[in-house]
Amino acid sequence: MKEKNRRFLPWPWNIVVYALLIVALRLFAIPIILILVGIRRKNNPHGVSEGYCLSRTRKRLVWLIWALVVLAVSAALLWMLKVGLGQDRAYWETMDYVTLAVCGIGGPLLLIGGLYLGYAAVRDTFFPEKSALAKSIRSQLPYPDEAPPVAELFAMVDNDLQDDPLWFGSVGIGREWVLGDGANRIDRIRGIFVVDKIHRHHTETGTRTSRELNLVLIDDRWQRTVTSFHDKRDLQAAADCLALRVPEARRGENDASIDFWTMDEEERECFEREFRQKQSRRAAGRAQ
């Protein structure tokens, strides 16, 4: 039964099914595709059958659906703006300026955002060597310019995660690598931060709340990797696990990650010296 689940809509047949649904149902295919994506992710949550990293890049194809939604909203706003510009002065005097500003500013911004989402989805799905994940792995090697092909890059992380990994939601922690929305070498982590914020949005029908759960990792290059979580327990467990692997790393919550990330050069050098000293003392104690 387990082997059967791994074969649920394997690549590239899932793409063929999604394309046929879009051709047949157009926008009405979006909820059906999202349901199929959810079922496929449930049956193959970590991409074991095709490799963890390659599975992550192919999941970006879902962004193409959201790109179509964003582009549709952008087209509607731009159409409303065009209609408004064609009206006489009396129309402008009765026009809600907030609506006009939303159409004039939101339309172009959503157009740019939709195009970028579509570009990123196609790039990561069909050209994994150019994906953000491949770039993040390549940049953490000792000699990035001499990095091996993408298949070997992904195999480095996949092999590490296949050897008794720890999974917290969608985040996998191996002996050397952490795989979330990006990839991080554990020995290069310098900051481990938990973001748990509740955002309130006031609307005409009342107040809506949304919760932001993120794990923020900052490495020795001061690059940030942000991974979203759905469960606070998984988020906290992942942060605690990494803190045991890198006890010298700075820990914090919410805006502490921004304060750490925006330190000036002198503060960074001071922190790195203290990090190395603590690491050396821990290694010496372990040796004794």
Coordinates of N, CA, C and O in Angstrom, one line a residue, residues 63-209:
W63 N 2.8 27.4 -7.9 CA 2.8 28.9 -8.1 C 2.2 29.3 -9.4 O 1.7 30.5 -9.5
L64 N 2.3 28.5 -10.4 CA 1.7 28.9 -11.7 C 0.2 29.1 -11.6 O -0.3 30.0 -12.2
I65 N -0.5 28.3 -10.8 CA -1.9 28.5 -10.5 C -2.2 29.8 -9.9 O -3.0 30.6 -10.3
W66 N -1.4 30.1 -8.8 CA -1.6 31.4 -8.1 C -1.2 32.5 -9.0 O -1.8 33.6 -8.9
A67 N -0.2 32.3 -9.9 CA 0.2 33.4 -10.9 C -1.0 33.7 -11.8 O -1.3 34.9 -12.1
L68 N -1.8 32.7 -12.2 CA -2.9 32.9 -13.1 C -4.0 33.7 -12.3 O -4.7 34.6 -12.9
V69 N -4.2 33.4 -11.0 CA -5.2 34.1 -10.2 C -4.8 35.6 -10.0 O -5.6 36.5 -10.2
V70 N -3.5 35.8 -9.7 CA -3.0 37.2 -9.6 C -3.1 38.0 -10.9 O -3.5 39.1 -10.9
L71 N -2.8 37.3 -12.0 CA -2.9 38.0 -13.3 C -4.3 38.3 -13.6 O -4.6 39.4 -14.2
A72 N -5.3 37.5 -13.2 CA -6.7 37.7 -13.5 C -7.2 38.9 -12.7 O -7.9 39.8 -13.2
V73 N -6.7 39.0 -11.4 CA -7.1 40.2 -10.6 C -6.5 41.4 -11.1 O -7.1 42.5 -11.2
S74 N -5.2 41.3 -11.6 CA -4.6 42.5 -12.1 C -5.3 43.0 -13.4 O -5.5 44.2 -13.6
A75 N -5.7 42.0 -14.2 CA -6.4 42.4 -15.5 C -7.7 43.1 -15.1 O -8.1 44.1 -15.8
A76 N -8.4 42.6 -14.1 CA -9.7 43.3 -13.7 C -9.5 44.7 -13.2 O -10.2 45.6 -13.6
L77 N -8.4 44.9 -12.4 CA -8.1 46.2 -11.9 C -7.7 47.2 -13.0 O -8.2 48.3 -13.1
L78 N -6.9 46.7 -13.9 CA -6.5 47.5 -15.1 C -7.6 47.9 -16.0 O -7.7 49.0 -16.5
W79 N -8.6 46.9 -16.1 CA -9.7 47.2 -17.0 C -10.6 48.3 -16.3 O -11.1 49.2 -17.0
M80 N -10.8 48.2 -15.0 CA -11.6 49.2 -14.3 C -10.9 50.6 -14.4 O -11.6 51.6 -14.6
L81 N -9.6 50.6 -14.4 CA -8.9 51.9 -14.5 C -9.0 52.4 -15.9 O -9.2 53.6 -16.1
K82 N -9.0 51.5 -16.9 CA -9.2 52.0 -18.3 C -10.6 52.6 -18.5 O -10.7 53.6 -19.2
V83 N -11.6 51.9 -17.9 CA -12.9 52.4 -18.1 C -13.1 53.8 -17.4 O -13.7 54.7 -17.9
G84 N -12.4 53.9 -16.2 CA -12.5 55.2 -15.5 C -11.8 56.3 -16.3 O -12.3 57.4 -16.3
L85 N -10.7 56.0 -16.9 CA -10.0 57.0 -17.7 C -10.8 57.5 -18.9 O -10.6 58.6 -19.4
G86 N -11.7 56.6 -19.4 CA -12.5 57.0 -20.6 C -13.7 57.8 -20.2 O -14.5 58.2 -21.2
Q87 N -14.0 58.1 -18.9 CA -15.2 58.8 -18.6 C -14.9 60.3 -18.5 O -13.8 60.8 -18.6
D88 N -16.1 61.1 -18.4 CA -15.9 62.5 -18.4 C -15.6 63.0 -17.0 O -15.5 62.2 -16.0
R89 N -15.5 64.3 -16.8 CA -15.1 64.9 -15.5 C -16.1 64.6 -14.4 O -15.7 64.5 -13.3
A90 N -17.4 64.6 -14.8 CA -18.4 64.4 -13.8 C -18.2 63.0 -13.1 O -18.4 62.8 -11.9
Y91 N -17.8 62.0 -13.9 CA -17.5 60.7 -13.4 C -16.4 60.7 -12.3 O -16.4 60.1 -11.3
W92 N -15.4 61.5 -12.7 CA -14.2 61.6 -11.8 C -14.6 62.3 -10.5 O -14.0 61.9 -9.4
E93 N -15.5 63.3 -10.5 CA -15.9 63.9 -9.3 C -16.6 63.0 -8.3 O -16.6 63.2 -7.1
T94 N -17.3 62.0 -8.8 CA -18.0 61.1 -8.0 C -17.2 59.8 -7.7 O -17.7 58.9 -7.0
M95 N -16.1 59.7 -8.3 CA -15.3 58.5 -8.2 C -14.6 58.4 -6.8 O -14.2 59.4 -6.3
D96 N -14.7 57.2 -6.3 CA -14.0 56.9 -5.0 C -12.5 56.9 -5.3 O -12.0 56.0 -6.0
Y97 N -11.7 57.9 -4.7 CA -10.3 58.0 -5.0 C -9.5 56.8 -4.4 O -8.5 56.4 -4.9
V98 N -10.1 56.1 -3.4 CA -9.4 55.0 -2.8 C -9.5 53.8 -3.9 O -8.5 53.2 -4.2
T99 N -10.6 53.7 -4.5 CA -10.8 52.7 -5.6 C -9.9 53.0 -6.7 O -9.2 52.1 -7.3
L100 N -9.8 54.3 -7.1 CA -8.9 54.7 -8.2 C -7.5 54.4 -7.9 O -6.7 53.9 -8.7
A101 N -7.0 54.6 -6.6 CA -5.7 54.4 -6.2 C -5.4 52.9 -6.3 O -4.3 52.4 -6.7
V102 N -6.3 52.1 -5.8 CA -6.2 50.6 -5.8 C -6.0 50.1 -7.3 O -5.1 49.3 -7.5
C103 N -6.8 50.6 -8.2 CA -6.7 50.2 -9.6 C -5.4 50.7 -10.2 O -4.7 49.9 -10.9
G104 N -5.0 51.9 -9.9 CA -3.8 52.5 -10.6 C -2.5 52.0 -10.0 O -1.5 51.9 -10.8
I105 N -2.5 51.6 -8.8 CA -1.3 51.1 -8.2 C -1.3 49.6 -8.0 O -0.3 48.9 -8.4
G106 N -2.4 49.1 -7.6 CA -2.5 47.6 -7.4 C -2.4 46.8 -8.7 O -1.8 45.7 -8.7
G107 N -3.1 47.4 -9.7 CA -3.1 46.6 -11.0 C -1.7 46.3 -11.5 O -1.3 45.2 -11.8
P108 N -0.8 47.4 -11.7 CA 0.5 47.1 -12.2 C 1.4 46.3 -11.2 O 2.1 45.4 -11.7
L109 N 1.2 46.5 -9.9 CA 2.0 45.7 -9.0 C 1.6 44.2 -9.0 O 2.5 43.3 -9.0
L110 N 0.3 44.0 -9.1 CA -0.1 42.6 -9.2 C 0.3 42.0 -10.6 O 0.6 40.8 -10.6
L111 N 0.4 42.8 -11.6 CA 0.8 42.3 -12.9 C 2.3 41.8 -12.8 O 2.7 40.7 -13.3
I112 N 3.1 42.6 -12.2 CA 4.5 42.3 -12.0 C 4.7 41.0 -11.1 O 5.4 40.1 -11.4
G113 N 3.9 41.0 -10.0 CA 3.9 39.9 -9.1 C 3.5 38.6 -9.8 O 4.1 37.5 -9.6
G114 N 2.4 38.6 -10.6 CA 1.9 37.5 -11.3 C 2.9 37.0 -12.3 O 3.2 35.7 -12.5
L115 N 3.6 37.9 -13.0 CA 4.6 37.5 -14.0 C 5.8 36.8 -13.3 O 6.3 35.8 -13.8
Y116 N 6.2 37.4 -12.2 CA 7.3 36.8 -11.5 C 7.0 35.4 -10.9 O 7.8 34.5 -11.0
L117 N 5.8 35.2 -10.4 CA 5.4 33.9 -9.9 C 5.4 32.9 -11.0 O 5.8 31.7 -10.8
G118 N 4.8 33.3 -12.2 CA 4.8 32.4 -13.3 C 6.2 32.0 -13.8 O 6.5 30.8 -14.0
Y119 N 7.1 33.0 -13.8 CA 8.5 32.8 -14.2 C 9.2 31.8 -13.2 O 9.9 30.9 -13.6
A120 N 9.0 32.1 -11.9 CA 9.7 31.3 -10.9 C 9.2 29.8 -10.9 O 9.9 28.9 -10.7
A121 N 7.8 29.7 -11.2 CA 7.2 28.3 -11.2 C 7.8 27.5 -12.4 O 8.2 26.4 -12.2
V122 N 7.9 28.1 -13.6 CA 8.4 27.4 -14.7 C 9.9 27.2 -14.6 O 10.4 26.1 -14.9
R123 N 10.6 28.1 -14.1 CA 12.1 28.0 -13.9 C 12.4 26.8 -12.9 O 13.2 25.9 -13.3
D124 N 11.8 26.8 -11.7 CA 12.1 25.8 -10.8 C 11.6 24.4 -11.2 O 12.3 23.4 -10.8
T125 N 10.5 24.4 -11.8 CA 9.9 23.1 -12.2 C 10.6 22.4 -13.3 O 10.9 21.2 -13.3
F126 N 10.9 23.1 -14.4 CA 11.4 22.5 -15.6 C 12.9 22.8 -15.8 O 13.5 22.1 -16.6
F127 N 13.5 23.7 -15.0 CA 15.0 23.9 -15.1 C 15.5 23.9 -13.7 O 15.9 25.0 -13.2
P128 N 15.6 22.8 -13.1 CA 16.0 22.7 -11.6 C 17.4 23.2 -11.4 O 17.8 23.7 -10.3
E129 N 18.3 23.2 -12.5 CA 19.6 23.7 -12.3 C 19.7 25.2 -12.1 O 20.6 25.7 -11.5
K130 N 18.6 25.9 -12.5 CA 18.5 27.3 -12.3 C 17.6 27.7 -11.1 O 17.3 28.9 -10.9
S131 N 17.1 26.7 -10.4 CA 16.2 27.0 -9.3 C 16.8 27.7 -8.1 O 18.1 27.6 -8.0
A132 N 16.0 28.3 -7.3 CA 16.5 28.9 -6.1 C 17.2 27.9 -5.2 O 18.2 28.2 -4.5
L133 N 16.6 26.7 -5.1 CA 17.1 25.7 -4.2 C 18.5 25.3 -4.7 O 19.5 25.1 -3.8
A134 N 18.7 25.1 -6.0 CA 20.0 24.7 -6.5 C 21.1 25.8 -6.2 O 22.2 25.5 -5.9
K135 N 20.6 27.0 -6.4 CA 21.5 28.2 -6.2 C 22.0 28.2 -4.7 O 23.1 28.5 -4.4
S136 N 21.0 28.0 -3.8 CA 21.3 28.1 -2.4 C 22.3 27.0 -2.0 O 23.2 27.2 -1.2
I137 N 22.2 25.7 -2.5 CA 23.1 24.7 -2.2 C 24.5 25.0 -2.8 O 25.5 24.8 -2.1
R138 N 24.5 25.4 -4.1 CA 25.7 25.7 -4.7 C 26.5 26.8 -4.0 O 27.7 26.7 -3.9
S139 N 25.8 27.8 -3.5 CA 26.5 29.0 -2.9 C 27.1 28.6 -1.6 O 28.0 29.4 -1.1
Q140 N 26.7 27.5 -1.0 CA 27.3 27.1 0.4 C 28.4 26.1 0.3 O 29.0 25.7 1.3
L141 N 28.8 25.8 -0.9 CA 30.0 24.9 -1.1 C 31.3 25.7 -1.0 O 31.3 26.9 -1.2
P142 N 32.4 25.0 -0.7 CA 33.6 25.8 -0.5 C 34.0 26.5 -1.8 O 34.6 27.6 -1.8
Y143 N 33.8 25.9 -3.0 CA 34.1 26.5 -4.3 C 32.8 26.5 -5.2 O 32.7 25.6 -6.0
P144 N 31.9 27.5 -5.0 CA 30.7 27.5 -5.8 C 30.9 27.5 -7.3 O 30.1 26.9 -8.0
D145 N 31.9 28.1 -7.8 CA 32.2 28.2 -9.2 C 32.5 26.8 -9.8 O 32.4 26.6 -11.0
E146 N 33.0 25.9 -8.9 CA 33.4 24.6 -9.4 C 32.4 23.5 -8.9 O 32.7 22.4 -8.8
A147 N 31.2 24.0 -8.6 CA 30.1 23.1 -8.1 C 29.8 22.0 -9.2 O 29.8 22.3 -10.4
P148 N 29.4 20.8 -8.8 CA 29.0 19.7 -9.7 C 27.7 20.0 -10.3 O 27.0 21.0 -9.9
P149 N 27.2 19.2 -11.3 CA 25.9 19.4 -11.9 C 24.8 19.3 -10.8 O 25.0 18.8 -9.7
V150 N 23.6 19.7 -11.2 CA 22.5 19.8 -10.3 C 22.1 18.5 -9.7 O 21.7 18.4 -8.5
A151 N 22.2 17.4 -10.5 CA 21.9 16.1 -10.0 C 22.8 15.7 -8.8 O 22.3 15.2 -7.8
E152 N 24.1 16.0 -8.9 CA 25.0 15.7 -7.8 C 24.7 16.7 -6.6 O 24.9 16.3 -5.4
L153 N 24.4 17.9 -6.9 CA 24.1 18.9 -5.8 C 22.9 18.4 -5.0 O 22.9 18.3 -3.8
F154 N 21.8 18.0 -5.7 CA 20.6 17.5 -5.0 C 20.9 16.2 -4.3 O 20.4 16.0 -3.2
A155 N 21.8 15.4 -4.9 CA 22.1 14.1 -4.2 C 22.8 14.3 -2.9 O 22.7 13.5 -2.0
M156 N 23.6 15.3 -2.8 CA 24.3 15.6 -1.5 C 23.3 15.8 -0.4 O 23.5 15.2 0.7
V157 N 22.2 16.5 -0.6 CA 21.2 16.8 0.4 C 20.3 15.5 0.6 O 20.0 15.1 1.7
D158 N 20.0 14.9 -0.5 CA 19.1 13.7 -0.5 C 19.7 12.6 0.3 O 19.1 12.0 1.1
N159 N 21.0 12.3 0.0 CA 21.7 11.3 0.7 C 21.8 11.5 2.2 O 21.7 10.6 3.0
D160 N 22.0 12.8 2.5 CA 22.1 13.2 4.0 C 20.8 13.0 4.7 O 20.7 12.5 5.8
L161 N 19.7 13.3 4.0 CA 18.4 13.1 4.6 C 17.9 11.7 4.6 O 16.9 11.4 5.3
Q162 N 18.4 10.9 3.8 CA 18.0 9.5 3.8 C 18.6 8.7 4.9 O 18.1 7.6 5.2
D163 N 19.6 9.2 5.6 CA 20.2 8.5 6.7 C 19.6 9.0 8.0 O 20.1 9.8 8.7
D164 N 18.5 8.4 8.4 CA 17.8 8.6 9.6 C 17.5 10.1 9.8 O 18.0 10.7 10.8
P165 N 16.7 10.7 9.0 CA 16.5 12.2 9.1 C 15.4 12.4 10.2 O 14.7 11.5 10.6
L166 N 15.3 13.7 10.6 CA 14.2 14.1 11.5 C 13.3 15.1 10.7 O 13.8 16.0 10.1
W167 N 12.0 14.8 10.7 CA 11.1 15.6 9.9 C 10.2 16.4 10.9 O 9.6 15.8 11.8
F168 N 10.1 17.7 10.7 CA 9.2 18.5 11.5 C 8.3 19.2 10.4 O 8.7 20.2 9.8
G169 N 7.1 18.7 10.2 CA 6.3 19.3 9.1 C 7.0 19.0 7.8 O 7.3 17.8 7.5
S170 N 7.2 20.0 7.0 CA 7.9 19.9 5.7 C 9.4 20.1 5.8 O 10.1 20.1 4.8
V171 N 9.9 20.3 7.0 CA 11.4 20.6 7.2 C 12.1 19.3 7.6 O 11.7 18.6 8.6
G172 N 13.1 18.9 6.9 CA 13.9 17.7 7.2 C 15.3 18.2 7.7 O 15.9 19.0 7.1
I173 N 15.7 17.5 8.8 CA 17.0 17.8 9.3 C 17.9 16.6 9.3 O 17.5 15.6 9.9
G174 N 19.0 16.6 8.6 CA 19.9 15.5 8.5 C 21.1 15.8 9.4 O 21.1 16.6 10.3
R175 N 22.2 15.1 9.1 CA 23.5 15.3 9.8 C 24.2 16.6 9.4 O 24.8 17.2 10.2
E176 N 24.1 16.9 8.1 CA 24.8 18.1 7.6 C 23.9 19.2 7.0 O 24.3 20.4 7.0
W177 N 22.7 18.8 6.6 CA 21.8 19.8 5.9 C 20.4 19.9 6.5 O 19.9 18.9 7.1
V178 N 19.9 21.1 6.4 CA 18.5 21.3 6.7 C 17.7 21.7 5.4 O 18.2 22.6 4.7
L179 N 16.7 21.0 5.1 CA 15.9 21.2 3.9 C 14.5 21.7 4.3 O 13.7 21.0 4.9
G180 N 14.3 23.0 4.0 CA 12.9 23.6 4.1 C 12.5 24.2 2.8 O 12.6 23.6 1.8
D181 N 12.1 25.5 2.9 CA 11.9 26.2 1.6 C 13.2 26.5 0.9 O 13.2 26.7 -0.3
G182 N 14.3 26.4 1.6 CA 15.6 26.5 1.0 C 16.5 25.4 1.7 O 16.0 24.6 2.5
A183 N 17.8 25.4 1.4 CA 18.7 24.4 2.0 C 19.8 25.2 2.8 O 20.3 26.2 2.3
N184 N 20.1 24.7 4.0 CA 21.2 25.3 4.8 C 22.1 24.2 5.3 O 21.6 23.2 5.8
R185 N 23.4 24.5 5.2 CA 24.4 23.6 5.9 C 24.3 23.9 7.4 O 24.4 25.1 7.8
I186 N 24.2 22.9 8.2 CA 24.0 23.1 9.6 C 25.2 23.8 10.3 O 25.1 24.6 11.1
D187 N 26.4 23.4 9.8 CA 27.6 24.0 10.4 C 27.8 25.5 10.1 O 28.7 26.2 10.6
R188 N 27.0 26.0 9.1 CA 27.1 27.4 8.8 C 26.0 28.3 9.4 O 25.9 29.5 9.2
I189 N 25.1 27.6 10.1 CA 24.0 28.4 10.8 C 24.5 29.2 11.9 O 25.3 28.8 12.7
R190 N 24.1 30.5 11.9 CA 24.5 31.4 13.0 C 23.3 32.0 13.8 O 23.5 32.5 14.9
G191 N 22.1 31.9 13.2 CA 21.0 32.4 13.9 C 19.8 31.5 13.7 O 19.5 31.1 12.6
I192 N 19.0 31.2 14.8 CA 17.8 30.3 14.7 C 16.7 31.1 15.4 O 16.7 31.4 16.6
F193 N 15.7 31.5 14.6 CA 14.6 32.4 15.1 C 13.3 31.8 14.8 O 13.0 31.3 13.7
V194 N 12.4 31.9 15.7 CA 11.0 31.5 15.6 C 10.1 32.7 15.5 O 10.2 33.6 16.3
V195 N 9.3 32.8 14.4 CA 8.4 33.9 14.2 C 7.0 33.4 14.4 O 6.5 32.5 13.7
D196 N 6.3 33.9 15.3 CA 4.9 33.6 15.6 C 4.1 34.9 15.9 O 4.1 35.4 16.9
K197 N 3.5 35.3 14.8 CA 2.7 36.6 14.9 C 1.3 36.4 14.4 O 1.0 35.6 13.5
I198 N 0.4 37.1 15.0 CA -1.0 37.2 14.6 C -1.3 38.5 14.0 O -1.1 39.6 14.6
H199 N -1.8 38.5 12.8 CA -2.1 39.7 12.1 C -3.6 39.9 12.0 O -4.3 39.0 11.7
R200 N -4.0 41.1 12.3 CA -5.5 41.4 12.3 C -5.8 42.4 11.1 O -5.1 43.4 11.0
H201 N -6.8 42.1 10.3 CA -7.2 42.9 9.2 C -8.6 43.3 9.4 O -9.5 42.5 9.6
H202 N -8.8 44.6 9.4 CA -10.2 45.2 9.6 C -10.8 45.3 8.2 O -10.3 46.0 7.3
T203 N -12.0 44.7 8.1 CA -12.8 44.8 6.9 C -14.2 45.3 7.2 O -14.5 45.6 8.3
E204 N -15.0 45.5 6.1 CA -16.3 46.0 6.3 C -17.2 45.0 7.1 O -18.1 45.4 7.8
T205 N -16.9 43.7 7.0 CA -17.7 42.7 7.7 C -17.2 42.4 9.1 O -17.7 41.6 9.8
G206 N -16.0 42.9 9.5 CA -15.5 42.7 10.8 C -14.0 42.6 10.7 O -13.3 43.2 9.9
T207 N -13.4 41.9 11.7 CA -11.9 41.7 11.8 C -11.5 40.3 11.5 O -12.1 39.4 12.1
R208 N -10.6 40.2 10.6 CA -10.0 38.9 10.3 C -8.6 38.7 10.8 O -7.9 39.7 10.8
T209 N -8.3 37.6 11.3 CA -7.0 37.3 11.8 C -6.3 36.2 11.0 O -6.9 35.3 10.5

